[in-house]
Coordinates of C-alpha atoms and ligand atoms in Angstrom, one line a residue:
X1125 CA -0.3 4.2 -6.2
X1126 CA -2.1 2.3 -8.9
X1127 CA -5.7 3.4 -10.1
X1128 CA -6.5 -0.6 -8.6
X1129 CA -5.2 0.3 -5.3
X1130 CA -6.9 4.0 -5.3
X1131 CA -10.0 2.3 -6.2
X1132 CA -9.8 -0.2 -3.3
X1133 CA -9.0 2.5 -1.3
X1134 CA -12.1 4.7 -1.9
X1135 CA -14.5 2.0 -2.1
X1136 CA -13.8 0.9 1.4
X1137 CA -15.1 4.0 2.1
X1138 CA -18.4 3.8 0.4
X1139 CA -21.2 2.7 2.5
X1140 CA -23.9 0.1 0.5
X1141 CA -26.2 2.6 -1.6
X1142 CA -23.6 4.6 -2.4
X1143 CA -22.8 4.8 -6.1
X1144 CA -19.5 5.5 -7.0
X1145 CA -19.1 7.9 -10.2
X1146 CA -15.3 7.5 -11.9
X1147 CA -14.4 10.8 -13.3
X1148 CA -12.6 10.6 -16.2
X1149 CA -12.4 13.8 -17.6
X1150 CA -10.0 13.9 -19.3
X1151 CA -8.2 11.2 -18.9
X1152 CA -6.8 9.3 -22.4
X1153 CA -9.0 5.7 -22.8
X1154 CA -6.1 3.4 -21.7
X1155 CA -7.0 5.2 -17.7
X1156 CA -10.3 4.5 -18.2
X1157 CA -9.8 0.9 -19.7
X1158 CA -7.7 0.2 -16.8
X1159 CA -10.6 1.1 -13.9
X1160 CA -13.0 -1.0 -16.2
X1161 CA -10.7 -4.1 -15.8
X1162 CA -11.3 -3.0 -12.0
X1163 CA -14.6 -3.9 -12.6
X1164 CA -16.2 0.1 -12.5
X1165 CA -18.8 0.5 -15.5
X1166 CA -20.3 4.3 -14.6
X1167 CA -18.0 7.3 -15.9
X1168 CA -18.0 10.5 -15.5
X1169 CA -17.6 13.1 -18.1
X1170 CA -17.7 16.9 -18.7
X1171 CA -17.8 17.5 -22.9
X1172 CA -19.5 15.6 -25.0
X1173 CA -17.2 15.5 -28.0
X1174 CA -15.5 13.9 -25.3
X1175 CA -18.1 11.4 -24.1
X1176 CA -19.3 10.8 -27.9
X1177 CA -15.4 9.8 -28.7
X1178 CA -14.8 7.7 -25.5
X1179 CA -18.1 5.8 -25.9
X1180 CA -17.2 4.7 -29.2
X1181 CA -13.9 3.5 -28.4
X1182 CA -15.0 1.6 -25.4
X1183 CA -16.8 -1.3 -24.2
X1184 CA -20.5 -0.7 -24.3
X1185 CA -21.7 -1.7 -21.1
X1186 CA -20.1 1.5 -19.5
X1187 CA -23.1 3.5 -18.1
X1188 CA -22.0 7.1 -19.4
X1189 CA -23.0 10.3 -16.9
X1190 CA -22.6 14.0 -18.1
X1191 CA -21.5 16.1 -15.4
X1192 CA -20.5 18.9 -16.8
X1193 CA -22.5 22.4 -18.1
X1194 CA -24.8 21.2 -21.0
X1195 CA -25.1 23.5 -24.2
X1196 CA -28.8 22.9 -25.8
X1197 CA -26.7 22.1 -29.1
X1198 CA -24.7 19.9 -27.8
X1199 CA -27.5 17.7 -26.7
X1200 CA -27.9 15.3 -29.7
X1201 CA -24.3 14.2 -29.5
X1202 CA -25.0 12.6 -26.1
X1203 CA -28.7 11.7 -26.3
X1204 CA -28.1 8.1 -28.2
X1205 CA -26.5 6.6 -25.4
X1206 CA -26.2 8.9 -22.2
X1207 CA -27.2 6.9 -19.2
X1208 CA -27.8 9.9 -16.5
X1209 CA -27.3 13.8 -17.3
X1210 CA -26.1 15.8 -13.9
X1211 CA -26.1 18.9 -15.2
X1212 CA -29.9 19.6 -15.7
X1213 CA -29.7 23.4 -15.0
X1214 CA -32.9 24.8 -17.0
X1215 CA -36.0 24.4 -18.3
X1216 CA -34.8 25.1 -21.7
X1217 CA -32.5 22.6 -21.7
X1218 CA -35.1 20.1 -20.4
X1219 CA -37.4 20.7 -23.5
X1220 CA -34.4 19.9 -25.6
X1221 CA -33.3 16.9 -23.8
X1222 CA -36.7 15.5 -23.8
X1223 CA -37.0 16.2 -27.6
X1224 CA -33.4 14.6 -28.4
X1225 CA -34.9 11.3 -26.6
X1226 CA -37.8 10.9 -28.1
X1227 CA -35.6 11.0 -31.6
X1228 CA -33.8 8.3 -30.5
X1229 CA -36.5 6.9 -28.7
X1230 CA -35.1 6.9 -25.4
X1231 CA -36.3 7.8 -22.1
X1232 CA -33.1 9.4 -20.4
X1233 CA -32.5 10.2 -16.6
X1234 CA -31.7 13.6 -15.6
X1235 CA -31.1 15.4 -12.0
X1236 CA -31.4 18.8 -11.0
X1237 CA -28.2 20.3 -10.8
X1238 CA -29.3 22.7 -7.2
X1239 CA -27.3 25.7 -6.7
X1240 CA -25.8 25.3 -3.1
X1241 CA -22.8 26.7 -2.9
X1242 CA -21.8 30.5 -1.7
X1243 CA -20.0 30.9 -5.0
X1244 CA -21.7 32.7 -7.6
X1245 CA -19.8 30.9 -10.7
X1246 CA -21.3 27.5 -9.6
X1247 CA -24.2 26.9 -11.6
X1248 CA -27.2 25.7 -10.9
X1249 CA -31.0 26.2 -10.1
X1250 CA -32.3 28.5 -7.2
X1251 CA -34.2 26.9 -4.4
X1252 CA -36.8 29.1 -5.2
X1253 CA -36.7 29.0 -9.5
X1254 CA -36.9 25.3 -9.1
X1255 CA -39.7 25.4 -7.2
X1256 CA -41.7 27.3 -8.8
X1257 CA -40.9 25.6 -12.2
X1258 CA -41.6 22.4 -10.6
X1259 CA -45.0 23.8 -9.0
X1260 CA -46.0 25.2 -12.5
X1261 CA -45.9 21.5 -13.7
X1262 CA -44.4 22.1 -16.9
X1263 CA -41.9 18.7 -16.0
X1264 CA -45.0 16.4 -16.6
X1265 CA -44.9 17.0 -20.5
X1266 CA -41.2 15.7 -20.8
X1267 CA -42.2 12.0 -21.6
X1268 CA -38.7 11.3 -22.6
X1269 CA -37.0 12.5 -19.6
X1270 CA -36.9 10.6 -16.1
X1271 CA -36.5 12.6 -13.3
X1272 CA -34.4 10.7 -10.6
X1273 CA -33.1 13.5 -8.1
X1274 CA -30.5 16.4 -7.4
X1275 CA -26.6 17.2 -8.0
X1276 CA -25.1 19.9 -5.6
X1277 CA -21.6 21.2 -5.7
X1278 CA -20.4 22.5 -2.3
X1279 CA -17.8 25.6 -2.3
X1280 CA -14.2 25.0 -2.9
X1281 CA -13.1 25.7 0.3
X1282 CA -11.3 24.3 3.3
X1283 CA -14.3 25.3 5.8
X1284 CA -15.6 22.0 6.6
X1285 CA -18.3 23.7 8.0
X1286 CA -19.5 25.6 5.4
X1287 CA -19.3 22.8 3.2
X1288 CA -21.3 20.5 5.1
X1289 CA -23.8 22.7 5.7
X1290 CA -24.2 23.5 1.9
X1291 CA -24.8 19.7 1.2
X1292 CA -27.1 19.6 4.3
X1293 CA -28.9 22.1 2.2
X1294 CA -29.0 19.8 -1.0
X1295 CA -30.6 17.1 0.6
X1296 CA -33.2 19.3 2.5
X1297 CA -34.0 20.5 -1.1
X1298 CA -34.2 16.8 -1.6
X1299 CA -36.4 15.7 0.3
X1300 CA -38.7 18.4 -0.3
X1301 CA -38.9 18.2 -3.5
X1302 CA -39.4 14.6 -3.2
X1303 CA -42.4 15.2 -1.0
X1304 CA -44.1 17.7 -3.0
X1305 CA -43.2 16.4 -6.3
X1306 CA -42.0 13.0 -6.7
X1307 CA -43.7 11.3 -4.0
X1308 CA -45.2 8.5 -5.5
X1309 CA -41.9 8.0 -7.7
X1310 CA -39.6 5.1 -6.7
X1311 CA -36.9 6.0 -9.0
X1312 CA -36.9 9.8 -7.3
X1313 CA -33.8 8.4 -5.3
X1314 CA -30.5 10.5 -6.5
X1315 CA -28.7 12.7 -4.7
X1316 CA -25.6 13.3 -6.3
X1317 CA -22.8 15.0 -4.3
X1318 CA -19.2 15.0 -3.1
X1319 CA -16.0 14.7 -5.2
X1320 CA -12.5 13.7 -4.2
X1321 CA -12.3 16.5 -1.5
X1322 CA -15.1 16.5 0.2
X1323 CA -16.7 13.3 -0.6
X1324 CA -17.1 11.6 3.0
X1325 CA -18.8 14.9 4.1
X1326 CA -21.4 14.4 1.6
X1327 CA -22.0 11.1 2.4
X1328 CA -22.4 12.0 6.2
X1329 CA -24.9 14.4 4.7
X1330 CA -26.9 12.0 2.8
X1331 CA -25.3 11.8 -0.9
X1332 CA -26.4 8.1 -2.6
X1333 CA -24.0 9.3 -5.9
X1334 CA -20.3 10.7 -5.5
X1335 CA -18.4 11.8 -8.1
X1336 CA -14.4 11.1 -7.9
X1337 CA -11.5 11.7 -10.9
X1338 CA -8.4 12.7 -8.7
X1339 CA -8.6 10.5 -6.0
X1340 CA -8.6 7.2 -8.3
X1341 CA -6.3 8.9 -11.6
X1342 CA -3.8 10.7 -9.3
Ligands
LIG2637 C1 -14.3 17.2 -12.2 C2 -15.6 17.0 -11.5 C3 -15.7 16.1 -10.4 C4 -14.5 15.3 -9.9 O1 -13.7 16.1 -9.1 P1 -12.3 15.5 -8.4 O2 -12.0 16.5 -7.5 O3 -11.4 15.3 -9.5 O4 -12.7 14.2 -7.7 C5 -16.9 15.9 -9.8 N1 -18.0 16.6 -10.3 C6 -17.9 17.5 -11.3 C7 -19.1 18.3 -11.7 C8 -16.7 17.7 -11.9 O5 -16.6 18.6 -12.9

């Protein structure tokens, strides 16, 4: 199958307010030239010397999203033109994130990345860590960094079960969050889960982002 017909396979599947990601880790810039001409303009990527090279070779109204683990040093490569970073696992990496910005005099969005899953490699913060970073208020000094929601990875793992209840978990993390913290933000709307295997199980759960590279480049 062509990456046309995979798209217009996978967005039948998307209810409205559901954003679809295009993963395209990767995948060499003709791939990713080819979805565009399919009319998709948000990519997904995992390294930024990656994402710098990509986003110089193509059109620039491709909305660029880092998915993938963050290195504080590697933040500057991105911060000119990143349009949503996933991966927001610390508060270290906030206070760089938010100083990159404000060097290029951007205000860039950024989601929790919440860990979910019963893995212990998946990264992520602790229910209870991002809580209590979020109580302490230290957020609400990072002037160049927008807050829009969460990211959640369920296990890798054919319990459907399991997996569904992990993302149940992201977006009762969510909403809390939301309530305690974000309340009166509009633009606190994000929750970011599901990739090619699991995908319509986080949507049943309440994802408004999915992320999909296999499904559409297989
Ligand atoms: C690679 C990746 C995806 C896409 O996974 P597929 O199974 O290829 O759809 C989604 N999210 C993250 C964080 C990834 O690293």
């Amino acid at each position: 199958m062509s990456i046309s017909q995979n798209l217009d396979a996978i967005r039948q599947t998307l209810p409205k307010g559901v954003e679809l990601i295009v993963v395209s880790k990767y995948q060499p810039v003709e791939k990713l030239q080819e979805a565009y001409d399919c009319g998709e303009r948000v990519f997904g990527e995992s390294r930024p010397q990656e994402l710098v090279k990509k986003y110089e070779s193509l059109p620039k109204d491709i909305k660029w999203n880092m998915i993938g683990a963050l290195q504080t040093n590697k933040v500057k490569y991105i911060a000119p033109f990143i349009g949503l970073i996933h991966s927001g696992t610390s508060s270290k990496l906030f206070e760089v994130i938010d100083k990159e910005a404000k060097k290029c005099d951007r205000v860039v969005d950024v989601l929790f990345e919440i860990h979910v899953a019963q893995e212990e490699s998946k990264h992520g913060w602790e229910k209870s860590e991002l809580l209590e970073y979020l109580a302490n208020g230290g957020h609400q000094t990072l002037n160049n960094i927008r807050f829009r929601g969460v990211m959640a990875m369920a296990s890798f793992t054919y319990d459907t079960s399991l997996v569904k209840r992990e993302f149940k978990h992201a977006k009762e993390l969510f909403d809390e969050i939301k309530q305690n913290f974000f309340a009166d933000k509009n633009y606190f709307d994000t929750i970011s889960m599901g990739m090619s295997g699991d995908y319509k199980l986080a949507i049943e759960k309440g994802a408004t982002m999915v992320r999909i590279g296999t499904s559409i480049f297989r």
